[in-house]
Amino acid sequence: MGCCLRQLQLFSTCMAFSLGASVGTWKGAIGNWSMFIWCFCFVLTLLILIVELCGLEGHFPFSWDNFLTTCNCYSALLCLSASIIYPVIYIQFLSNSHDWDRPIISTAFSCIAFVAYAMDVTWTRAQPNMITGYMATVPGLLKGLETIVACVIFVFLSNTSLYLHQPALEWCVAVYSICFVLSSVAILVNLGKCDNRLPIPFSVLQVVLTLLSVLLYTTALLLWPLYQFNEELGRQLQRSSDVNCSSGVPTSVCIWDQQLAVVSLTAINLLIYVTDLVFSARLNFNRG
């Protein structure tokens, strides 16, 4: 079962990448993000398949099953993000194009890859005497979602003109970076089994760090739209005011759309952090 799913993952990510790369009209950071996801998942899955076929799982200094679950969970979340972002951009930019067939098929293969990775996680967890890896738990999935949404935000922030020379917006970028690091550290501590080496219970520390992230993201959610859509600061309040949005260029996301995307993703990630905080607090309360 695992080998068949691995082959399906390889085939679907390879097809998604190949079809996406064949569309000559697509360029820019958002497209590169989707291409990176499919290429990364393909290479990672290929390496895992080679290791399993050669029987080298026991030669690693860490739990192979835990590593496998982590890779599959992250690959599923990454393919899910590509399956959403890629078609949304194409629907907007290629509404009058004859090249819809390849983006649609590429998106379909990306969705198949997501399902294949999710099934792999489910199948692994269903094995008898299998110890569930951290990334297959609700807190692990939430942490993974937080880091992936932050990565998508960073893709939009690759256009530095969105925030440079404006301290409030630079603070928002700092918030995204700090919270990304905090979530990544939490994942690494759990995966490395280092939580018992801390002077305080890691579950308590995780609640504190998640609360801090919620507060930081709240400030970003308030400041980003306030400064990005303020006409007094020379910003466009409406999309029609941005000449780039009506220029008809199908290969780039205009400034106004990038600003809206960042504030939308900020709200989504804040919701994920709030869910993480509530779940973690309840776990600590039940343990207490």
Coordinates of C-alpha atoms in Angstrom, one line a residue:
M1 CA 0.0 0.0 0.0
G2 CA 2.7 2.4 1.0
C3 CA 4.8 1.7 -2.2
C4 CA 1.7 2.2 -4.4
L5 CA 0.9 5.6 -2.7
R6 CA 4.5 6.6 -3.1
Q7 CA 4.4 5.9 -6.9
L8 CA 1.1 7.9 -7.1
Q9 CA 2.7 10.8 -5.3
L10 CA 5.7 10.7 -7.7
F11 CA 3.5 10.6 -10.8
S12 CA 1.1 13.3 -9.7
T13 CA 3.7 15.8 -8.5
C14 CA 5.8 15.1 -11.7
M15 CA 2.8 15.8 -13.9
A16 CA 1.8 18.9 -12.0
F17 CA 5.3 20.3 -12.3
S18 CA 5.7 19.4 -15.9
L19 CA 2.3 20.8 -17.0
G20 CA 2.8 24.0 -14.9
A21 CA 6.3 24.5 -16.4
S22 CA 5.0 24.1 -19.9
V23 CA 2.8 27.1 -19.6
G24 CA 5.0 29.8 -21.0
T25 CA 2.8 32.7 -19.8
W26 CA 3.4 32.0 -16.2
K27 CA 6.1 33.7 -14.3
G28 CA 6.7 35.4 -10.9
A29 CA 7.0 34.6 -7.3
I30 CA 3.6 32.9 -6.9
G31 CA 4.2 30.6 -9.8
N32 CA 7.7 29.8 -8.6
W33 CA 6.2 28.9 -5.2
S34 CA 3.9 26.3 -6.8
M35 CA 6.6 24.9 -9.0
F36 CA 8.9 24.7 -6.0
I37 CA 6.3 22.7 -4.0
W38 CA 5.7 20.1 -6.7
C39 CA 9.5 19.7 -7.5
F40 CA 10.4 19.5 -3.8
C41 CA 7.7 16.9 -3.0
F42 CA 8.7 14.9 -6.0
V43 CA 12.4 14.8 -5.0
L44 CA 11.7 14.1 -1.4
T45 CA 9.3 11.3 -2.3
L46 CA 11.8 9.8 -4.7
L47 CA 14.5 9.8 -2.0
I48 CA 12.1 8.1 0.5
L49 CA 11.2 5.5 -2.1
I50 CA 14.9 4.7 -2.8
V51 CA 15.6 4.4 0.9
E52 CA 12.7 2.0 1.4
L53 CA 13.5 -0.1 -1.7
C54 CA 17.1 -0.4 -0.5
G55 CA 16.1 -1.3 3.0
L56 CA 18.1 1.6 4.6
E57 CA 15.5 2.8 7.1
G58 CA 17.3 1.4 10.1
H59 CA 20.6 3.2 9.2
F60 CA 19.3 6.6 10.3
P61 CA 19.8 8.0 13.8
F62 CA 16.1 9.0 14.2
S63 CA 12.8 7.3 14.0
W64 CA 12.1 6.6 10.3
D65 CA 8.3 6.3 10.8
N66 CA 8.2 9.6 12.6
F67 CA 10.3 11.2 9.8
L68 CA 8.1 9.6 7.2
T69 CA 4.9 10.9 8.8
T70 CA 6.4 14.4 9.1
C71 CA 7.4 14.5 5.4
N72 CA 4.0 13.2 4.3
C73 CA 2.1 15.7 6.5
Y74 CA 4.2 18.6 5.2
S75 CA 3.9 17.4 1.6
A76 CA 0.1 17.2 1.9
L77 CA -0.1 20.7 3.3
L78 CA 2.2 22.1 0.7
C79 CA 0.3 20.4 -2.2
L80 CA -2.9 21.7 -0.7
S81 CA -1.6 25.3 -0.7
A82 CA -0.4 24.9 -4.3
S83 CA -3.8 23.4 -5.3
I84 CA -5.5 26.6 -4.0
I85 CA -3.1 29.3 -5.0
Y86 CA -2.2 28.1 -8.5
P87 CA -5.8 27.9 -10.0
V88 CA -6.9 31.1 -8.2
I89 CA -4.2 33.1 -9.9
Y90 CA -4.8 31.5 -13.3
I91 CA -8.6 32.0 -13.1
Q92 CA -7.9 35.7 -12.6
F93 CA -5.2 36.1 -15.3
L94 CA -6.1 33.6 -18.0
S95 CA -9.9 34.0 -18.1
N96 CA -9.7 34.8 -21.9
S97 CA -6.8 32.4 -22.7
H98 CA -6.8 29.2 -24.6
D99 CA -4.2 27.7 -22.2
W100 CA -6.7 26.8 -19.5
D101 CA -6.4 23.0 -20.1
R102 CA -2.8 22.6 -18.8
P103 CA -3.4 24.7 -15.6
I104 CA -6.6 22.8 -14.9
I105 CA -4.9 19.4 -15.4
S106 CA -1.9 20.6 -13.4
T107 CA -4.2 21.6 -10.5
A108 CA -6.0 18.3 -10.7
F109 CA -2.7 16.4 -10.3
S110 CA -1.8 18.7 -7.4
C111 CA -5.1 17.7 -5.7
I112 CA -4.4 14.0 -6.4
A113 CA -0.9 14.5 -4.8
F114 CA -2.5 16.0 -1.7
V115 CA -5.0 13.1 -1.4
A116 CA -2.2 10.6 -1.9
Y117 CA 0.0 12.2 0.8
A118 CA -3.0 12.5 3.2
M119 CA -3.9 8.8 2.6
D120 CA -0.3 7.9 3.3
V121 CA -0.5 9.6 6.7
T122 CA -3.8 7.9 7.5
W123 CA -2.5 4.5 6.4
T124 CA 0.7 4.9 8.5
R125 CA -1.3 5.9 11.6
A126 CA -3.6 2.9 11.1
Q127 CA -0.8 0.4 11.4
P128 CA -0.8 -1.7 14.6
N129 CA 1.6 -0.7 17.4
M130 CA 2.4 2.5 15.4
I131 CA 3.5 5.5 17.5
T132 CA 1.8 8.5 16.1
G133 CA 4.3 11.1 15.0
Y134 CA 4.0 14.7 16.2
M135 CA 3.1 16.1 12.8
A136 CA 0.1 13.6 12.5
T137 CA -1.5 15.1 15.7
V138 CA -3.7 18.1 15.8
P139 CA -1.1 20.4 17.4
G140 CA 1.5 19.3 14.9
L141 CA -0.8 19.9 11.9
L142 CA -1.7 23.3 13.2
K143 CA 2.0 24.2 13.6
G144 CA 2.6 22.9 10.1
L145 CA -0.3 25.1 8.8
E146 CA 1.1 28.1 10.6
T147 CA 4.5 27.8 9.0
I148 CA 3.1 27.1 5.5
V149 CA 0.7 30.1 5.5
A150 CA 3.7 32.2 6.7
C151 CA 5.7 30.9 3.8
V152 CA 3.0 32.0 1.4
I153 CA 2.9 35.4 3.0
F154 CA 6.7 35.6 2.5
V155 CA 6.2 34.9 -1.2
F156 CA 4.0 37.9 -1.6
L157 CA 6.4 39.9 0.6
S158 CA 9.2 39.2 -1.9
N159 CA 8.0 42.5 -3.4
T160 CA 9.7 44.7 -0.9
S161 CA 7.9 47.9 -2.2
L162 CA 4.9 46.7 -0.2
Y163 CA 6.5 47.5 3.1
L164 CA 9.8 49.3 2.9
H165 CA 10.2 52.8 4.3
Q166 CA 7.1 52.4 6.4
P167 CA 7.9 51.3 10.0
A168 CA 4.4 50.0 10.8
L169 CA 4.5 47.7 7.8
E170 CA 8.1 46.6 8.5
W171 CA 6.8 45.7 12.0
C172 CA 4.2 43.4 10.3
V173 CA 7.0 41.7 8.4
A174 CA 8.9 41.2 11.7
V175 CA 5.8 39.7 13.2
Y176 CA 5.5 37.2 10.4
S177 CA 9.2 36.3 10.7
I178 CA 9.1 36.0 14.6
C179 CA 6.0 33.8 14.6
F180 CA 7.4 31.6 11.8
V181 CA 10.5 31.0 13.8
L182 CA 8.5 30.3 17.0
S183 CA 6.4 27.7 15.2
S184 CA 9.4 26.1 13.5
V185 CA 11.2 25.8 16.8
A186 CA 8.2 24.2 18.4
I187 CA 8.1 21.6 15.6
L188 CA 11.8 20.9 15.8
V189 CA 11.8 20.5 19.6
N190 CA 9.0 17.9 19.3
L191 CA 10.5 16.1 16.4
G192 CA 14.0 16.1 18.1
K193 CA 12.4 14.8 21.4
C194 CA 14.0 17.7 23.3
D195 CA 10.9 18.8 25.1
N196 CA 12.0 17.0 28.3
R197 CA 15.2 18.9 28.5
L198 CA 13.6 22.3 29.1
P199 CA 13.4 23.9 32.6
I200 CA 9.7 24.2 32.3
P201 CA 7.1 21.9 30.8
F202 CA 7.1 22.4 27.0
S203 CA 3.3 22.2 26.9
V204 CA 3.2 25.3 29.1
L205 CA 5.9 27.1 27.1
Q206 CA 4.0 26.3 23.9
V207 CA 0.8 27.9 25.2
V208 CA 2.8 31.0 26.1
L209 CA 4.5 31.2 22.7
T210 CA 1.2 30.6 20.9
L211 CA -0.4 33.4 23.0
L212 CA 2.4 35.7 22.0
S213 CA 2.0 34.8 18.4
V214 CA -1.8 35.5 18.6
L215 CA -1.0 39.0 20.1
L216 CA 1.6 39.7 17.5
Y217 CA -0.6 38.6 14.6
T218 CA -3.4 40.7 15.9
T219 CA -1.2 43.8 15.7
A220 CA -0.3 42.9 12.1
L221 CA -3.9 42.3 11.1
L222 CA -4.7 45.8 12.4
L223 CA -1.7 47.7 11.0
W224 CA -1.4 46.1 7.6
P225 CA -4.8 47.1 6.1
L226 CA -4.6 50.4 8.0
Y227 CA -1.4 51.5 6.3
Q228 CA -1.9 49.6 3.0
F229 CA -5.3 51.0 2.1
N230 CA -4.9 54.5 3.5
E231 CA -5.3 57.2 0.8
E232 CA -3.6 59.7 3.0
L233 CA -0.4 57.6 2.8
G234 CA -0.6 57.5 -1.0
R235 CA -2.2 54.0 -1.0
Q236 CA -5.1 52.8 -3.2
L237 CA -8.3 52.2 -1.3
Q238 CA -10.0 50.4 -4.2
R239 CA -8.6 47.9 -6.7
S240 CA -9.7 50.1 -9.6
S241 CA -7.4 52.8 -8.4
D242 CA -4.3 50.6 -9.1
V243 CA -3.5 51.0 -12.7
N244 CA -1.4 47.8 -12.6
C245 CA -4.5 45.8 -11.8
S246 CA -6.2 46.9 -15.1
S247 CA -3.2 46.8 -17.3
G248 CA -4.1 43.3 -18.6
V249 CA -0.7 41.8 -17.9
P250 CA -1.3 38.1 -17.2
T251 CA 2.0 37.2 -15.7
S252 CA 2.1 39.3 -12.5
V253 CA -0.1 40.0 -9.5
C254 CA -0.7 43.7 -9.1
I255 CA 0.2 45.6 -6.0
W256 CA -3.3 45.9 -4.7
D257 CA -3.9 42.2 -5.0
Q258 CA -0.7 41.5 -3.2
Q259 CA -1.7 43.8 -0.4
L260 CA -5.1 42.1 -0.1
A261 CA -3.6 38.6 -0.3
V262 CA -1.3 39.4 2.7
V263 CA -4.1 40.8 4.9
S264 CA -6.3 37.8 4.0
L265 CA -3.5 35.3 4.8
T266 CA -2.8 37.2 8.0
A267 CA -6.4 36.7 9.1
I268 CA -6.3 33.0 8.2
N269 CA -3.1 32.5 10.1
L270 CA -4.4 34.4 13.1
L271 CA -7.4 32.1 13.1
I272 CA -5.1 29.0 13.0
Y273 CA -3.0 30.4 15.9
V274 CA -6.2 31.1 17.9
T275 CA -7.3 27.5 17.3
D276 CA -3.9 26.2 18.3
L277 CA -4.0 28.3 21.5
V278 CA -7.4 27.0 22.5
F279 CA -6.5 23.4 21.7
S280 CA -3.2 23.6 23.6
A281 CA -4.8 25.3 26.6
R282 CA -7.4 22.6 26.8
L283 CA -4.8 19.9 26.6
N284 CA -2.9 21.5 29.5
F285 CA -6.1 22.0 31.5
N286 CA -7.0 18.3 31.0
R287 CA -3.5 17.2 32.1
G288 CA -3.7 19.4 35.1

